[in-house]
mmCIF file of C-alpha atoms in Angstrom:
data_model
loop_
_atom_site.group_PDB
_atom_site.id
_atom_site.type_symbol
_atom_site.label_atom_id
_atom_site.label_comp_id
_atom_site.label_asym_id
_atom_site.label_seq_id
_atom_site.Cartn_x
_atom_site.Cartn_y
_atom_site.Cartn_z
ATOM 1 C CA MET A 1 127.916 67.808 148.781
ATOM 2 C CA SER A 2 130.444 68.306 151.552
ATOM 3 C CA GLU A 3 129.778 68.586 155.320
ATOM 4 C CA ASN A 4 130.142 72.425 155.010
ATOM 5 C CA ASP A 5 127.523 72.493 152.126
ATOM 6 C CA ASP A 6 125.177 70.418 154.322
ATOM 7 C CA ALA A 7 125.613 72.882 157.210
ATOM 8 C CA ALA A 8 125.107 75.856 154.918
ATOM 9 C CA ALA A 9 121.961 74.281 153.405
ATOM 10 C CA ASP A 10 120.537 73.700 156.961
ATOM 11 C CA GLU A 11 120.847 77.497 157.638
ATOM 12 C CA LEU A 12 118.960 78.454 154.543
ATOM 13 C CA THR A 13 115.419 79.585 155.576
ATOM 14 C CA HIS A 14 113.951 79.880 152.138
ATOM 15 C CA THR A 15 114.204 76.239 151.192
ATOM 16 C CA THR A 16 112.304 73.134 152.458
ATOM 17 C CA ASP A 17 114.156 69.976 153.473
ATOM 18 C CA GLU A 18 113.630 68.767 149.950
ATOM 19 C CA GLY A 19 115.331 71.957 148.582
ATOM 20 C CA ASP A 20 112.125 73.547 147.293
ATOM 21 C CA VAL A 21 111.851 77.379 147.539
ATOM 22 C CA GLN A 22 109.476 78.708 150.132
ATOM 23 C CA MET A 23 108.560 81.980 151.836
ATOM 24 C CA VAL A 24 109.620 82.136 155.421
ATOM 25 C CA ASP A 25 106.703 81.983 157.905
ATOM 26 C CA VAL A 26 107.057 85.034 160.190
ATOM 27 C CA GLY A 27 103.644 84.920 161.669
ATOM 28 C CA ASP A 28 104.738 84.026 165.140
ATOM 29 C CA LYS A 29 107.477 86.774 165.329
ATOM 30 C CA PRO A 30 106.683 89.839 167.327
ATOM 31 C CA ASP A 31 106.649 93.211 165.633
ATOM 32 C CA SER A 32 109.788 95.397 166.229
ATOM 33 C CA GLU A 33 111.163 98.628 164.862
ATOM 34 C CA ARG A 34 113.645 97.958 162.202
ATOM 35 C CA ARG A 35 115.898 100.102 160.092
ATOM 36 C CA ALA A 36 118.355 99.236 157.262
ATOM 37 C CA VAL A 37 120.696 101.416 155.287
ATOM 38 C CA ALA A 38 122.124 100.561 151.979
ATOM 39 C CA ALA A 39 124.444 102.350 149.614
ATOM 40 C CA GLY A 40 125.935 102.252 146.146
ATOM 41 C CA GLU A 41 127.516 104.485 143.603
ATOM 42 C CA ILE A 42 127.342 105.148 139.842
ATOM 43 C CA ARG A 43 130.499 106.038 138.084
ATOM 44 C CA LEU A 44 129.934 108.824 135.459
ATOM 45 C CA GLN A 45 131.954 111.168 133.327
ATOM 46 C CA PRO A 46 132.989 114.433 135.087
ATOM 47 C CA SER A 47 131.063 116.405 132.427
ATOM 48 C CA THR A 48 127.924 114.519 133.271
ATOM 49 C CA ILE A 49 128.385 115.179 136.998
ATOM 50 C CA GLU A 50 128.632 118.909 136.153
ATOM 51 C CA ALA A 51 125.477 118.745 133.987
ATOM 52 C CA ILE A 52 123.603 117.186 136.927
ATOM 53 C CA ARG A 53 125.013 119.845 139.435
ATOM 54 C CA ASP A 54 123.952 122.609 137.091
ATOM 55 C CA ASP A 55 120.541 121.017 136.303
ATOM 56 C CA GLU A 56 121.362 120.961 132.585
ATOM 57 C CA VAL A 57 120.249 117.398 131.793
ATOM 58 C CA GLY A 58 117.771 117.508 128.967
ATOM 59 C CA LYS A 59 115.337 114.874 130.697
ATOM 60 C CA GLY A 60 114.939 117.034 133.825
ATOM 61 C CA ASP A 61 116.134 117.084 137.484
ATOM 62 C CA VAL A 62 118.095 113.812 137.660
ATOM 63 C CA LEU A 63 118.447 113.549 141.438
ATOM 64 C CA ALA A 64 114.753 114.571 142.054
ATOM 65 C CA THR A 65 113.626 111.771 139.624
ATOM 66 C CA ALA A 66 116.087 109.263 141.019
ATOM 67 C CA ARG A 67 114.762 110.022 144.544
ATOM 68 C CA VAL A 68 111.192 109.253 143.446
ATOM 69 C CA GLY A 69 112.396 106.055 141.751
ATOM 70 C CA ALA A 70 114.221 104.905 144.892
ATOM 71 C CA VAL A 71 111.223 105.480 147.117
ATOM 72 C CA GLN A 72 108.882 103.755 144.651
ATOM 73 C CA ALA A 73 111.248 100.685 144.551
ATOM 74 C CA VAL A 74 111.294 100.477 148.306
ATOM 75 C CA LYS A 75 107.499 100.407 148.305
ATOM 76 C CA HIS A 76 107.421 97.692 145.708
ATOM 77 C CA THR A 77 110.202 95.392 146.735
ATOM 78 C CA TRP A 78 107.786 92.622 147.639
ATOM 79 C CA GLU A 79 106.703 92.494 143.934
ATOM 80 C CA THR A 80 110.196 92.015 142.598
ATOM 81 C CA ILE A 81 111.958 89.751 145.127
ATOM 82 C CA PRO A 82 110.125 86.516 145.035
ATOM 83 C CA MET A 83 110.337 85.436 148.671
ATOM 84 C CA CYS A 84 110.197 88.950 150.177
ATOM 85 C CA HIS A 85 107.255 89.852 152.482
ATOM 86 C CA GLN A 86 105.226 92.903 151.915
ATOM 87 C CA ILE A 87 105.975 95.066 154.882
ATOM 88 C CA PRO A 88 104.711 98.398 156.159
ATOM 89 C CA ILE A 89 107.229 101.129 155.280
ATOM 90 C CA THR A 90 107.239 103.863 157.929
ATOM 91 C CA ASN A 91 110.069 105.960 156.485
ATOM 92 C CA VAL A 92 112.339 106.280 153.474
ATOM 93 C CA GLU A 93 115.443 108.614 153.434
ATOM 94 C CA THR A 94 117.547 109.145 150.413
ATOM 95 C CA ASP A 95 120.915 110.897 150.384
ATOM 96 C CA PHE A 96 122.895 111.732 147.232
ATOM 97 C CA SER A 97 126.569 112.722 147.359
ATOM 98 C CA LEU A 98 128.198 114.087 144.198
ATOM 99 C CA ALA A 99 132.012 113.633 143.678
ATOM 100 C CA GLU A 100 134.054 114.491 140.581
ATOM 101 C CA ASP A 101 133.215 111.215 138.712
ATOM 102 C CA ARG A 102 130.522 109.508 140.560
ATOM 103 C CA ILE A 103 127.351 109.824 142.591
ATOM 104 C CA GLU A 104 126.793 107.896 145.745
ATOM 105 C CA LEU A 105 123.304 107.073 146.927
ATOM 106 C CA GLN A 106 122.358 105.951 150.529
ATOM 107 C CA VAL A 107 118.831 104.786 151.169
ATOM 108 C CA ALA A 108 117.561 104.249 154.790
ATOM 109 C CA VAL A 109 114.313 102.347 155.227
ATOM 110 C CA GLU A 110 112.334 101.986 158.470
ATOM 111 C CA THR A 111 109.506 99.622 159.324
ATOM 112 C CA THR A 112 107.648 98.211 162.339
ATOM 113 C CA GLY A 113 107.053 94.618 161.575
ATOM 114 C CA LYS A 114 108.029 90.968 161.741
ATOM 115 C CA THR A 115 111.011 91.047 159.331
ATOM 116 C CA GLY A 116 113.794 93.312 158.276
ATOM 117 C CA CYS A 117 113.958 95.875 155.462
ATOM 118 C CA GLU A 118 117.424 95.335 154.050
ATOM 119 C CA MET A 119 116.052 94.192 150.672
ATOM 120 C CA GLU A 120 113.945 97.316 150.415
ATOM 121 C CA ALA A 121 117.021 99.524 151.105
ATOM 122 C CA LEU A 122 118.906 97.575 148.430
ATOM 123 C CA GLU A 123 116.129 97.999 145.961
ATOM 124 C CA GLY A 124 115.938 101.673 146.680
ATOM 125 C CA VAL A 125 119.687 102.114 145.980
ATOM 126 C CA THR A 126 119.772 99.981 142.706
ATOM 127 C CA THR A 127 116.668 101.567 141.296
ATOM 128 C CA GLY A 128 117.725 105.109 142.255
ATOM 129 C CA LEU A 129 121.131 104.520 140.480
ATOM 130 C CA ASN A 130 119.410 102.954 137.364
ATOM 131 C CA VAL A 131 117.156 106.023 137.213
ATOM 132 C CA VAL A 132 120.242 108.205 137.275
ATOM 133 C CA TRP A 133 121.729 106.089 134.484
ATOM 134 C CA ASP A 134 118.441 106.431 132.430
ATOM 135 C CA MET A 135 118.336 110.134 132.835
ATOM 136 C CA VAL A 136 122.025 110.689 131.681
ATOM 137 C CA LYS A 137 122.496 107.906 129.128
ATOM 138 C CA ALA A 138 122.401 110.165 126.141
ATOM 139 C CA VAL A 139 125.487 112.140 127.349
ATOM 140 C CA GLU A 140 127.223 109.008 128.752
ATOM 141 C CA LYS A 141 127.288 107.132 125.469
ATOM 142 C CA ASP A 142 130.465 107.032 123.392
ATOM 143 C CA GLU A 143 130.484 107.292 119.604
ATOM 144 C CA ASP A 144 129.738 103.575 119.303
ATOM 145 C CA GLY A 145 126.680 103.937 121.614
ATOM 146 C CA GLN A 146 128.483 102.111 124.516
ATOM 147 C CA TYR A 147 128.912 103.107 128.103
ATOM 148 C CA PRO A 148 132.728 102.706 128.859
ATOM 149 C CA ASP A 149 132.821 105.258 131.701
ATOM 150 C CA THR A 150 129.557 104.298 133.292
ATOM 151 C CA GLY A 151 128.952 101.735 135.948
ATOM 152 C CA ILE A 152 126.994 100.974 139.151
ATOM 153 C CA GLU A 153 129.312 99.620 141.775
ATOM 154 C CA ASN A 154 129.810 98.924 145.500
ATOM 155 C CA VAL A 155 126.192 98.316 146.398
ATOM 156 C CA GLY A 156 125.720 96.816 149.752
ATOM 157 C CA VAL A 157 124.001 97.014 153.175
ATOM 158 C CA LEU A 158 125.762 99.444 155.519
ATOM 159 C CA THR A 159 123.707 98.731 158.623
ATOM 160 C CA LYS A 160 120.683 96.981 159.896
ATOM 161 C CA GLU A 161 119.050 97.560 163.283
ATOM 162 C CA LYS A 162 116.241 95.873 165.232
ATOM 163 C CA GLN A 163 114.715 97.409 168.370
ATOM 164 C CA ARG A 164 113.602 94.530 170.591
ATOM 165 C CA PRO A 165 109.878 94.831 171.700
#
C-alpha cells in the first residue's frame, strides 16, 4: 500500500483501524436541516417516449408508477445500503423531463437529522429509472429479446446542502 493509499484509508469512516466495516456513530452530531438532489437518465427509443407521453403503455402510467417507486426507494434506503442510517424523511420531490430519446429524473430529498440524505436521493433516482425500464421493457426489446437502445446513465448527486443549527 502506498502513502496515498494509507491517507485515503485514514479518511474512510466506515472502516475500523483493522479494516472491518462499521456503521459511523453519528450520535453526538447535532440535528440539522439537510437536502440532497440527485439525477440520472434512461435512454429509450423515440417511439417509447411517444407512448409514455401519450399514456399508451400497456402496463399503465409510467411516470406516475416511477414516481411512487422513487419515493418508496427513498424511504427504504437504509434497508438496502448496509451502512446507511435510517433517517427521518421530511420531503421528497421528483421531477421527470422527457426528451426525444431519454427521460431525466431528478429526486430531491430533505431531512432534519444527524446525517445527510445523498444516498436516499440516489436510490430514488436509480429505482425510479428502473421502474420506467420495467414498465416499457416489452416495447424496448429487440427481436432477440435484448435492449440495445435502452440504458440508465449519468446518475449522480447534483447538490447537497446542510443548514447549521
